[in-house]
Coordinates of C-alpha atoms and ligand atoms in Angstrom, one line a residue:
X4 CA 0.0 0.1 0.1
X5 CA 1.3 3.5 -0.8
X6 CA 0.5 6.5 0.7
X7 CA 1.7 9.8 -0.5
X8 CA 2.6 12.8 2.2
X9 CA 2.2 16.3 1.0
X10 CA 3.3 19.5 2.7
X11 CA 2.8 22.7 0.6
X12 CA 1.8 26.5 0.6
X13 CA 3.1 27.9 3.8
X14 CA 7.1 27.0 3.6
X15 CA 9.1 24.3 2.1
X16 CA 6.7 22.5 0.2
X17 CA 7.5 18.3 0.5
X18 CA 6.9 15.1 -0.4
X19 CA 7.2 11.8 1.0
X20 CA 6.3 8.1 0.1
X21 CA 5.4 5.4 2.5
X22 CA 5.2 2.2 1.5
X23 CA 3.3 -0.2 3.7
X24 CA 4.2 2.1 7.2
X25 CA 7.9 2.1 5.5
X26 CA 9.6 5.8 4.0
X27 CA 10.9 5.1 0.9
X28 CA 11.6 8.4 -0.4
X29 CA 11.1 12.2 0.6
X30 CA 12.5 15.4 -0.5
X31 CA 11.7 19.2 -0.9
X32 CA 10.2 20.9 -3.4
X33 CA 13.2 23.6 -3.5
X34 CA 15.8 21.0 -4.7
X35 CA 14.2 20.5 -7.9
X36 CA 13.1 24.0 -8.7
X37 CA 16.2 25.3 -7.1
X38 CA 13.5 28.0 -5.5
X39 CA 14.9 28.0 -1.6
X40 CA 12.1 27.0 0.6
X41 CA 9.9 26.6 -2.1
X42 CA 6.8 26.9 -1.1
X43 CA 4.6 26.1 -3.8
X44 CA 2.7 22.3 -4.7
X45 CA 5.8 20.1 -4.5
X46 CA 4.5 18.6 -8.0
X47 CA 8.8 18.1 -9.2
X48 CA 8.9 16.0 -5.2
X49 CA 5.9 14.0 -5.9
X50 CA 7.2 13.3 -9.5
X51 CA 10.5 12.2 -7.6
X52 CA 8.7 9.7 -4.8
X53 CA 6.7 8.2 -7.7
X54 CA 10.0 7.5 -9.7
X55 CA 11.7 6.2 -7.0
X56 CA 9.3 3.3 -6.1
X57 CA 8.3 2.7 -9.8
X58 CA 4.8 3.4 -9.7
X59 CA 2.2 5.9 -11.3
X60 CA -0.2 8.0 -9.9
X61 CA -3.0 5.6 -9.9
X62 CA -1.0 3.0 -7.8
X63 CA -1.0 5.8 -4.9
X64 CA -4.1 4.4 -2.3
X65 CA -4.1 7.1 -0.3
X66 CA -2.8 11.0 -0.3
X67 CA -2.4 13.0 2.7
X68 CA -2.2 16.8 2.9
X69 CA -0.3 18.3 6.0
X70 CA -3.0 21.0 7.5
X71 CA -6.3 22.0 7.3
X72 CA -6.7 24.7 4.6
X73 CA -10.6 25.5 5.7
X74 CA -9.4 26.2 9.6
X75 CA -6.2 28.0 8.4
X76 CA -8.4 29.9 6.6
X77 CA -11.0 30.6 9.3
X78 CA -7.8 31.8 11.4
X79 CA -6.8 34.3 8.9
X80 CA -10.8 35.5 8.6
X81 CA -11.2 35.5 12.3
X82 CA -7.8 37.8 13.0
X83 CA -9.1 39.9 10.5
X84 CA -12.1 40.5 11.8
X85 CA -10.5 41.1 15.3
X86 CA -8.1 43.5 13.7
X87 CA -10.2 45.4 10.8
X88 CA -9.8 47.4 9.5
X89 CA -5.9 47.7 10.6
X90 CA -5.2 44.2 8.5
X91 CA -6.9 45.0 5.2
X92 CA -3.6 45.7 3.4
X93 CA -2.5 42.2 4.1
X94 CA -5.5 40.4 4.0
X95 CA -5.9 41.9 0.2
X96 CA -2.2 40.6 -0.3
X97 CA -3.1 36.7 1.1
X98 CA -6.6 36.4 -0.6
X99 CA -5.9 35.2 -4.1
X100 CA -3.9 32.3 -3.7
X101 CA -6.4 31.3 -1.0
X102 CA -8.8 31.3 -3.2
X103 CA -7.1 30.3 -6.4
X104 CA -4.4 27.3 -5.1
X105 CA -4.5 26.9 -1.4
X106 CA -8.1 26.0 -0.6
X107 CA -8.7 23.7 -3.2
X108 CA -6.2 20.9 -2.6
X109 CA -7.9 17.9 -3.8
X110 CA -8.3 20.1 -7.3
X111 CA -4.8 21.0 -6.8
X112 CA -3.3 17.1 -6.2
X113 CA -5.8 15.9 -9.4
X114 CA -4.1 18.7 -11.5
X115 CA -0.7 18.5 -10.7
X116 CA -0.2 15.1 -9.5
X117 CA -2.5 13.6 -11.7
X118 CA -4.2 11.7 -8.8
X119 CA -8.0 11.4 -8.3
X120 CA -8.4 8.6 -5.2
X121 CA -8.7 9.8 -1.7
X122 CA -7.1 12.7 -0.1
X123 CA -7.3 12.8 3.4
X124 CA -6.0 15.7 5.7
X125 CA -4.1 15.6 8.8
X126 CA -4.1 19.0 11.5
X127 CA -0.7 20.7 11.4
X128 CA 0.5 19.8 15.0
X129 CA -0.9 16.6 14.2
X130 CA 1.4 15.5 11.5
X131 CA 4.4 17.7 13.5
X132 CA 3.4 15.3 16.1
X133 CA 3.1 12.0 13.9
X134 CA 6.2 12.8 12.2
X135 CA 8.1 12.8 15.5
X136 CA 6.9 9.9 17.4
X137 CA 5.8 7.2 14.5
X138 CA 9.6 7.1 13.0
X139 CA 11.0 7.4 16.3
X140 CA 12.9 4.2 17.9
X141 CA 10.3 4.3 21.2
X142 CA 7.6 2.0 21.6
X143 CA 6.1 4.5 23.7
X144 CA 7.0 9.0 24.2
X145 CA 5.7 11.6 25.2
X146 CA 5.2 14.2 22.3
X147 CA 5.8 17.7 22.2
X148 CA 5.4 20.2 19.4
X149 CA 6.2 24.1 18.9
X150 CA 6.2 26.1 15.6
X151 CA 5.1 29.5 14.3
X152 CA 1.6 28.7 13.9
X153 CA -0.1 26.2 12.0
X154 CA -4.0 26.3 11.9
X155 CA -4.3 27.8 14.8
X156 CA -2.3 25.9 17.3
X157 CA 1.5 26.7 18.0
X158 CA 2.7 23.9 20.1
X159 CA 0.7 20.9 21.2
X160 CA 1.6 17.8 23.3
X161 CA 0.7 14.3 23.9
X162 CA 2.1 10.5 23.9
X163 CA 2.5 8.2 21.7
X164 CA 1.7 4.4 22.1
X165 CA 2.5 1.6 19.6
X166 CA 0.2 3.1 16.7
X167 CA -1.5 5.6 18.1
X168 CA -0.5 9.0 19.2
X169 CA -3.4 11.5 21.5
X170 CA -2.7 15.1 21.3
X171 CA -3.8 16.5 24.7
X172 CA -3.6 20.1 24.6
X173 CA -2.6 22.9 22.3
X174 CA -1.4 26.6 22.6
X175 CA -3.3 28.8 19.9
X176 CA -2.4 31.5 17.8
X177 CA -1.3 34.9 18.1
X178 CA 0.6 33.3 21.3
X179 CA 3.3 31.4 19.7
X180 CA 6.8 30.7 20.6
X181 CA 8.1 30.5 16.9
X182 CA 6.8 33.3 16.2
X183 CA 8.5 35.3 19.1
X184 CA 11.8 34.2 17.9
X185 CA 10.8 35.4 14.5
X186 CA 9.7 38.7 15.4
X187 CA 13.6 38.7 17.1
X188 CA 14.7 37.2 13.6
X189 CA 13.1 39.6 11.7
X190 CA 13.9 42.4 14.1
X191 CA 17.7 41.8 14.0
X192 CA 17.8 42.2 10.2
X193 CA 16.8 38.5 9.0
X194 CA 15.1 37.0 7.3
X195 CA 12.0 35.0 9.2
X196 CA 11.6 31.4 8.6
X197 CA 15.2 31.0 7.4
X198 CA 17.2 33.6 9.5
X199 CA 16.0 31.8 13.1
X200 CA 19.9 29.8 12.6
X201 CA 21.6 33.3 12.5
X202 CA 19.7 34.6 15.7
X203 CA 20.9 31.5 17.6
X204 CA 24.3 31.5 16.4
X205 CA 24.8 34.8 17.1
X206 CA 23.3 34.5 20.5
X207 CA 26.7 33.4 22.0
X208 CA 28.5 36.5 21.1
X209 CA 25.7 39.0 23.3
X210 CA 24.6 39.4 27.0
X211 CA 20.9 38.2 27.8
X212 CA 20.5 42.6 28.9
X213 CA 17.3 42.4 27.9
X214 CA 15.3 39.4 29.4
X215 CA 13.6 41.7 31.5
X216 CA 11.8 43.4 28.4
X217 CA 10.7 40.3 27.1
X218 CA 9.6 38.4 30.3
X219 CA 7.8 41.6 31.9
X220 CA 6.4 43.6 28.3
X221 CA 6.6 41.4 25.5
X222 CA 5.3 37.7 27.1
X223 CA 3.6 36.6 29.9
X224 CA 5.4 33.3 30.5
X225 CA 4.0 30.3 32.5
X226 CA 4.9 27.7 35.1
X227 CA 3.7 24.8 32.1
X228 CA 5.8 26.7 29.3
X229 CA 2.8 28.2 27.8
X230 CA 3.1 32.1 27.1
X231 CA 0.6 35.1 25.7
X232 CA 2.5 37.5 23.8
X233 CA 1.2 41.3 24.5
X234 CA 0.1 42.3 21.0
X235 CA 1.0 45.7 21.5
X236 CA 4.4 44.9 20.2
X237 CA 3.8 42.6 17.3
X238 CA 2.3 43.3 14.2
X239 CA 2.2 39.9 12.4
X240 CA -1.3 39.5 13.2
X241 CA -2.9 42.2 11.0
X242 CA 0.3 43.7 8.9
X243 CA 3.2 43.0 6.9
X244 CA 5.8 43.1 9.9
X245 CA 6.8 41.0 12.6
X246 CA 7.2 43.4 15.1
X247 CA 5.5 47.1 15.5
X248 CA 6.3 51.0 16.7
X249 CA 6.0 50.1 20.4
X250 CA 8.5 47.3 20.3
X251 CA 10.9 49.3 18.2
X252 CA 10.5 51.5 21.3
X253 CA 10.9 49.3 23.9
X254 CA 14.1 48.1 22.4
X255 CA 15.7 51.6 21.6
X256 CA 15.4 51.6 17.6
X257 CA 14.0 50.5 14.4
X258 CA 14.6 47.1 13.2
X259 CA 18.3 46.4 11.8
X260 CA 18.1 47.1 7.9
X261 CA 19.3 43.3 6.3
X262 CA 23.0 43.1 5.3
X263 CA 23.9 46.0 7.6
X264 CA 26.6 45.9 10.0
X265 CA 25.7 43.9 12.8
X266 CA 26.1 45.5 16.8
X267 CA 26.3 44.5 19.7
X268 CA 22.2 45.8 20.4
X269 CA 21.3 42.3 18.0
X270 CA 24.1 40.3 19.7
X271 CA 22.3 40.7 22.8
X272 CA 18.9 40.6 21.4
X273 CA 19.7 37.1 20.0
X274 CA 21.2 35.9 23.4
X275 CA 18.2 37.3 25.3
X276 CA 15.5 35.8 22.7
X277 CA 17.7 32.7 23.0
X278 CA 17.6 32.3 26.3
X279 CA 13.7 32.7 27.2
X280 CA 13.3 30.2 24.1
X281 CA 15.0 28.1 26.5
X282 CA 13.2 28.6 29.3
X283 CA 9.9 28.1 28.0
X284 CA 11.4 24.8 26.2
X285 CA 12.3 23.6 29.7
X286 CA 9.4 24.3 31.5
X287 CA 7.2 23.2 28.4
X288 CA 9.4 19.9 28.5
X289 CA 8.9 19.3 32.4
X290 CA 5.5 19.8 31.7
X291 CA 4.9 17.5 29.3
X292 CA 7.1 14.6 31.6
X293 CA 4.8 15.6 34.5
X294 CA 1.8 15.4 32.4
X295 CA 2.5 12.0 30.4
X296 CA 5.2 10.4 32.9
X297 CA 6.6 8.9 29.9
X298 CA 10.2 9.2 29.4
X299 CA 11.1 9.3 26.6
X300 CA 10.6 12.7 24.7
X301 CA 10.1 13.3 20.8
X302 CA 10.1 16.6 19.5
X303 CA 9.1 18.2 16.0
X304 CA 7.7 21.4 14.9
X305 CA 10.4 24.7 13.5
X306 CA 11.1 25.5 16.8
X307 CA 12.3 22.0 17.8
X308 CA 15.3 23.1 14.8
X309 CA 16.6 25.2 18.0
X310 CA 19.5 22.8 18.7
X311 CA 20.6 24.7 21.6
X312 CA 17.3 24.4 23.5
X313 CA 17.2 21.1 22.1
X314 CA 20.3 20.3 24.4
X315 CA 19.4 22.0 27.5
X316 CA 16.4 19.8 27.4
X317 CA 18.5 16.6 27.5
X318 CA 21.7 18.1 29.5
X319 CA 18.7 18.9 32.5
X320 CA 17.5 15.0 32.3
X321 CA 13.8 15.9 32.0
X322 CA 13.9 12.6 29.9
X323 CA 15.8 9.7 29.3
X324 CA 16.3 10.2 26.0
X325 CA 15.0 12.5 22.9
X326 CA 14.6 12.1 19.6
X327 CA 13.7 14.9 17.1
X328 CA 12.6 14.7 13.3
X329 CA 15.2 15.9 11.1
X330 CA 13.1 17.4 9.1
X331 CA 11.4 19.3 11.9
X332 CA 10.0 22.2 9.8
X333 CA 7.3 22.3 7.8
X334 CA 8.7 19.9 5.1
X335 CA 8.9 17.1 7.6
X336 CA 4.8 17.6 8.0
X337 CA 4.3 15.2 4.6
X338 CA 6.0 12.3 6.9
X339 CA 3.7 12.8 9.3
X340 CA 0.5 13.1 7.1
X341 CA 1.7 9.9 5.3
X342 CA 2.6 8.0 8.4
X343 CA -1.1 9.0 10.2
X344 CA -2.7 7.8 7.9
X345 CA -0.8 4.7 8.0
X346 CA -1.2 4.0 11.7
X347 CA -4.3 6.0 12.5
X348 CA -6.4 5.7 9.9
X349 CA -5.5 2.4 8.8
X350 CA -4.7 0.8 12.2
X351 CA -2.1 -0.9 11.3
X352 CA 0.2 -2.5 13.6
X353 CA 3.8 -0.5 14.5
X354 CA 6.9 -2.2 15.9
X355 CA 9.8 -0.5 16.6
X356 CA 12.2 -3.2 15.1
X357 CA 10.2 -3.0 12.4
X358 CA 10.0 1.0 12.0
X359 CA 13.9 0.7 12.5
X360 CA 15.3 -2.0 10.8
X361 CA 19.2 -1.4 10.8
X362 CA 18.9 2.1 11.6
X363 CA 19.2 3.8 14.6
X364 CA 15.5 5.1 13.3
X365 CA 12.5 5.5 11.0
X366 CA 14.0 8.0 9.4
X367 CA 17.0 5.8 7.9
X368 CA 19.5 8.3 8.3
X369 CA 17.4 10.6 6.3
X370 CA 18.6 9.8 3.3
X371 CA 15.7 10.0 1.2
X372 CA 16.4 12.0 -1.7
X373 CA 17.2 10.8 -4.9
X374 CA 20.6 9.0 -6.1
X375 CA 22.8 8.9 -9.2
X376 CA 24.5 5.5 -10.1
X377 CA 27.9 5.7 -11.5
X378 CA 26.2 5.5 -15.2
X379 CA 24.8 8.4 -15.3
X380 CA 27.4 10.5 -13.4
X381 CA 29.8 9.1 -16.3
X382 CA 27.3 9.9 -18.6
X383 CA 27.5 13.8 -17.1
X384 CA 30.9 14.1 -16.9
X385 CA 31.6 12.9 -20.3
X386 CA 29.5 15.7 -21.8
X387 CA 30.8 18.2 -19.7
X388 CA 34.4 17.4 -21.0
X389 CA 34.9 17.6 -17.5
X390 CA 38.7 16.1 -16.1
X391 CA 38.3 13.0 -14.0
X392 CA 39.5 9.8 -12.6
X393 CA 38.0 6.6 -11.5
X394 CA 38.7 5.3 -8.2
X395 CA 38.2 2.2 -6.7
X396 CA 35.4 2.2 -4.3
X397 CA 38.0 0.7 -1.1
X398 CA 40.6 2.9 -2.2
X399 CA 38.0 6.3 -2.5
X400 CA 38.2 7.1 1.3
X401 CA 41.8 6.8 1.6
X402 CA 42.3 9.0 -1.3
X403 CA 39.7 11.5 -0.6
X404 CA 41.1 11.6 3.3
X405 CA 44.6 12.3 2.0
X406 CA 43.6 15.2 0.5
X407 CA 41.7 16.6 3.3
X408 CA 44.9 16.3 5.4
X409 CA 46.5 18.6 3.1
X410 CA 43.8 21.2 4.2
X411 CA 41.5 20.7 0.7
X412 CA 38.4 21.2 0.6
X413 CA 36.1 18.9 -0.9
X414 CA 32.8 18.6 -2.4
X415 CA 31.5 14.7 -1.6
X416 CA 28.3 13.7 -3.2
X417 CA 27.9 10.1 -2.7
X418 CA 24.1 8.3 -2.4
X419 CA 20.7 9.8 -1.7
X420 CA 20.3 13.5 -1.0
X421 CA 19.6 14.2 2.6
X422 CA 15.8 14.8 3.7
X423 CA 15.4 18.2 5.8
X424 CA 17.3 21.7 6.0
X425 CA 20.8 19.8 6.7
X426 CA 23.3 17.7 5.2
X427 CA 24.6 14.9 6.8
X428 CA 27.6 13.7 4.6
X429 CA 25.4 12.7 0.8
X430 CA 25.5 16.6 -0.3
X431 CA 28.1 18.3 1.5
X432 CA 31.7 20.2 1.7
X433 CA 33.9 19.2 3.7
X434 CA 37.4 20.5 5.3
X435 CA 39.8 19.4 7.9
X436 CA 38.7 20.7 11.4
X437 CA 42.2 21.4 13.0
X438 CA 43.1 23.6 10.3
X439 CA 43.0 27.2 11.9
X440 CA 42.3 29.2 8.6
X441 CA 39.6 26.3 7.4
X442 CA 36.7 28.3 8.7
X443 CA 37.3 31.4 7.1
X444 CA 38.5 29.7 4.1
X445 CA 35.3 28.0 3.3
X446 CA 33.1 30.7 3.9
X447 CA 34.9 32.8 1.5
X448 CA 36.1 30.9 -1.1
X449 CA 33.1 28.4 -1.4
X450 CA 30.0 29.9 0.3
X451 CA 30.8 33.4 -0.2
X452 CA 29.9 34.9 3.5
X453 CA 31.3 36.4 5.8
X454 CA 29.9 34.1 8.8
X455 CA 30.1 34.8 12.6
X456 CA 28.9 31.1 12.7
X457 CA 31.5 28.5 12.7
X458 CA 30.9 25.0 10.5
X459 CA 29.4 21.8 11.9
X460 CA 32.0 18.3 12.9
X461 CA 30.7 15.0 12.1
X462 CA 32.3 12.4 13.7
X463 CA 32.4 8.8 13.9
X464 CA 29.6 7.6 16.5
X465 CA 32.1 5.7 18.6
X466 CA 34.3 8.4 19.2
X467 CA 32.0 11.2 19.8
X468 CA 32.8 11.0 23.8
X469 CA 36.3 11.7 22.9
X470 CA 36.0 15.3 21.1
X471 CA 32.2 16.4 22.9
X472 CA 30.8 16.2 26.3
X473 CA 28.2 14.1 24.1
X474 CA 27.7 10.4 24.6
X475 CA 24.6 10.2 22.9
X476 CA 23.6 9.9 19.1
X477 CA 22.9 12.7 17.3
X478 CA 22.8 12.3 13.3
X479 CA 20.8 14.8 12.1
X480 CA 23.0 17.7 13.9
X481 CA 20.0 18.2 15.7
X482 CA 22.0 18.8 19.3
X483 CA 24.8 20.7 20.2
X484 CA 27.8 19.8 22.9
X485 CA 31.0 21.4 24.0
X486 CA 33.9 20.7 23.1
X487 CA 35.9 18.5 25.3
X488 CA 37.9 20.6 28.0
X489 CA 40.9 19.5 27.2
X490 CA 41.0 20.3 23.8
X491 CA 40.4 23.7 24.3
X492 CA 42.5 26.9 24.1
X493 CA 42.1 29.7 26.4
X494 CA 42.0 33.1 25.3
X495 CA 44.1 35.9 26.1
X496 CA 42.8 39.1 27.3
X497 CA 43.3 40.5 23.8
X498 CA 41.4 38.0 22.0
X499 CA 38.6 38.0 24.4
X500 CA 37.8 41.9 23.3
X501 CA 37.7 41.2 19.9
X502 CA 34.4 41.6 18.0
X503 CA 32.4 39.5 16.0
X504 CA 33.6 37.0 13.1
X505 CA 37.2 38.4 14.7
X506 CA 36.5 36.8 17.6
X507 CA 35.8 33.4 15.5
X508 CA 38.9 33.4 13.8
X509 CA 41.1 33.3 16.5
X510 CA 41.3 28.9 17.3
X511 CA 39.5 28.1 20.5
X512 CA 40.3 24.7 20.3
X513 CA 42.9 21.7 18.6
X514 CA 39.3 21.7 16.2
X515 CA 39.0 25.4 15.8
X516 CA 37.1 25.0 12.7
X517 CA 34.0 23.7 14.2
X518 CA 34.5 25.4 17.9
X519 CA 32.0 28.5 18.4
X520 CA 32.8 31.3 20.6
X521 CA 31.4 29.4 23.5
X522 CA 32.9 26.4 22.7
X523 CA 29.9 24.9 21.9
X524 CA 29.7 22.6 18.5
X525 CA 26.8 21.5 16.4
X526 CA 27.3 17.8 16.8
X527 CA 26.7 15.0 13.9
X528 CA 27.6 11.6 15.0
X529 CA 27.7 9.1 11.8
X530 CA 27.0 5.5 12.2
X531 CA 28.3 3.2 9.2
X532 CA 24.6 1.2 9.2
X533 CA 23.2 4.8 7.6
X534 CA 26.2 5.6 5.6
X535 CA 28.9 3.8 4.8
X536 CA 30.8 6.0 2.6
X537 CA 31.0 8.8 4.7
X538 CA 31.6 7.1 7.7
X539 CA 34.4 5.2 5.9
X540 CA 35.8 8.5 4.7
X541 CA 35.8 9.7 8.5
X542 CA 37.7 6.7 9.5
X543 CA 40.1 6.9 7.6
X544 CA 40.7 10.7 8.1
X545 CA 41.1 9.4 11.4
X546 CA 43.6 7.3 10.6
X547 CA 46.0 9.8 9.3
X548 CA 45.5 11.9 11.9
X549 CA 44.5 10.7 15.0
X550 CA 41.2 12.9 14.4
X551 CA 38.1 10.7 12.6
X552 CA 36.2 14.7 12.8
X553 CA 35.5 16.5 9.7
X554 CA 33.9 20.2 8.9
X555 CA 30.4 19.2 7.2
X556 CA 29.1 22.0 5.7
X557 CA 25.8 21.9 3.2
X558 CA 26.7 21.7 -0.9
X559 CA 25.9 25.2 -1.6
X560 CA 26.7 28.5 -2.0
X561 CA 24.6 31.4 0.0
X562 CA 21.0 31.9 -1.2
X563 CA 21.1 28.9 -3.0
X564 CA 19.1 25.2 -1.9
X565 CA 21.7 22.3 -1.7
X566 CA 22.5 20.9 -5.0
X567 CA 20.7 17.7 -5.9
X568 CA 22.1 16.2 -9.2
X569 CA 25.8 16.0 -10.2
X570 CA 25.2 18.6 -13.0
X571 CA 24.3 21.3 -9.5
X572 CA 27.3 19.5 -7.9
X573 CA 29.9 20.2 -10.8
X574 CA 28.6 23.6 -11.4
X575 CA 28.7 24.5 -7.8
X576 CA 32.1 23.1 -7.8
X577 CA 33.7 24.9 -10.8
X578 CA 32.2 28.4 -9.2
X579 CA 33.8 28.2 -6.3
X580 CA 37.7 27.4 -5.2
X581 CA 36.4 24.0 -3.9
X582 CA 39.7 22.1 -4.8
X583 CA 38.4 18.7 -5.3
X584 CA 35.1 17.1 -6.3
X585 CA 34.1 13.6 -5.8
X586 CA 30.7 12.3 -6.8
X587 CA 29.9 8.5 -6.8
X588 CA 33.5 7.3 -7.5
X589 CA 34.7 9.9 -9.4
X590 CA 37.2 12.5 -8.5
X591 CA 38.0 15.8 -9.8
X592 CA 40.6 17.8 -8.9
X593 CA 40.5 21.9 -9.9
X594 CA 43.9 21.8 -10.9
X595 CA 43.1 19.3 -13.7
X596 CA 40.1 21.2 -14.9
X597 CA 40.4 23.9 -18.3
X598 CA 41.7 26.9 -17.1
X599 CA 38.6 28.6 -19.4
X600 CA 35.7 26.4 -17.0
X601 CA 37.8 27.1 -14.2
X602 CA 37.8 31.0 -14.1
X603 CA 35.5 32.2 -10.9
X604 CA 32.5 33.3 -12.7
X605 CA 32.4 37.0 -11.1
X606 CA 29.1 38.1 -12.1
X607 CA 27.7 35.1 -10.4
X608 CA 30.0 35.5 -7.2
X609 CA 28.7 39.2 -6.7
X610 CA 25.1 37.9 -6.6
X611 CA 26.3 36.7 -3.6
X612 CA 27.6 39.5 -0.7
X613 CA 28.8 39.0 2.3
X614 CA 26.5 38.4 5.8
Ligands
FE2_717 FE1 5.0 23.8 11.1

C-alpha cells in the first residue's frame, strides 16, 4: 500500500512516499525547482517519490495533506475581523492565492499530481507530532511540537503508544514561541523562517541584557511553558511586518536593516530571546514529563530546529532519551501526514524493530532523496568535458582523506540526498577541522559569505565522547555539545576583546573550524549502518590524522538550495574555489580542469554578497 504525504503552501513544500508503513522517499521541492524554501505545490518532489518507487500516481492508495486549509482560512478571517480595518493590506495580499489554490487541495492534487483517489487531511500539529513519534525508536513516548503557527495551534503535546497518538493540549495563535523567535529574527535584520538559525548562532556573542523586557513586557511565560504575547508589540497578526512601533521603542530603535553591520545590540537581543526560548522549552518539557509520565520525548515543529534548546532539554535530564525529527519544520509534515494515515486512519500495527530495521530510527539517516548511479554520473562528466579519475571503491576513502589532511576543500556527493534542512554527508562540502584557516577559507572562497557561525563537525559515533561532552547519537545535527575541556585553548584578554567574526577567527580548540565562541559545536554523529561511504571517509581521515572528525557544511553557496544533481554539484564546484569534487566513484581535481572553465564566474559570485 502506498501513501503519499504532501506539505505545501506555507514554507518548504515537500513530498514523502510511504510503502506499507516504511518511508521510501522524501524530498523538498526547492531541491528540484532551485527556489530556496519553495512553497508551491511540490509537483517535482511528488514526481521524484513516485519514480523512486517505480509507480504511477494511479497506484497511490491515499494522498495525505499535512494541514487543514479550511481551518487555517478561518484563522485568517477571524484574525482579520479582530483587527479590522487595520489588516486590510495584508488581507488583500493573501486572498488571491487562497481563493485560487490553497483552498482547493483536492483539485491541486488532481491537476498537478494527476491523482484522483482519496485525499485525507491531518491537522498541522498532528502532522508534526506524527512525524516526531511514528519514526522514533520508541514504543511509547511523550510528544511535544512547537512552531510559528499551523491552523490555530502553535504548540501541542501528548503521547504516542504503539500505533496510537494522542494530543492532550494546544497553545493557540497568536501566542507562539516560534513567532516570538521570528519577531526577533525580523528585528535583528534576518529573514523570517530561515534566519532563525543565524539568531541562534549570534546569541553566544551577546549578553542577555533584554531578558527582563521580554519577560515583563512582551510575554507572560507561565510555569507550564505556555505563554501569552502582548500584541501591542507585534504586528504579524494584522500587518506585513513582525514587530510594531512599540517594539522599536522598547528596544531602542528600528529593526536592523538586512545586510547592514551587526552591532552589540543585535547580539544582546539574540542572546536574550535565545535564553527566554530555552526557558520556555524547558518548562514545556518538564510539564509534558509530569503530565504524561513518559520517559522518552519526541520533538518536531520549527522550534525543534533550535538545537541549543534541544540540548538543554537533554542535559537537564528531564527525559531519559530525546528523539528529534530531522525535518522538524514544515517539510517534515509530509512524513507525519502519511504515517498518520498508515497508523491512525488504517490502524496498522507498529513495532519499533520494524520501524528502524538496521537504522537507529525510521528516518534511515534521512537519506531519502534521489541518488545517481556511476553510469549516470559518467554520462554527465563525459558530456561536460570534465577531467576525472575513476577511483576503486576500496581506495576512495583513503584517497579523499589524504586530500582533506592536506587542507583541501572537498565537495562530497554520494548516494541519496538528505531530506530536511541539513547536509549529512551525502551533499556536503568537507574540510579539516584542525586547520585554523579552514573556517574563514570555506566561508569566503566557497560559500561567499563572512559568517559569525562556525561549521558543524561530523564525528564517528563511537568517538564522539573523545571530542565532545556528549555520548548519545546525534545523527541529524540537532544537538549541540561543548568541545571537551582538554581540547580547548584559553583566550588571552586581547582575544576576548575582539568583536564578531574576528572573535570566531581565533583558534579556541584543537578543532577550531567547528568550535563556536562559547566552545560549543553542532555535532553530527555518523554510524556505518546509516552512511557507509561517509563513515569510511571520516574513519580514514582519523587513521591519517588521529582526528576522526570533519567539517561538514551543506553543498551550496549562500542563497541557493543544497545541490541535488551531479550537474549542480559540478557547477558549484567550478564556480567556487573548492579543490576537489567527489561524485560517486569519480574524483575531479580543480587543478586539472580546463582553465576557461575554472575561471571563477565573478558575475555569479557578486550575487552573493557577504553576511
Ligand atoms: Fe509547522
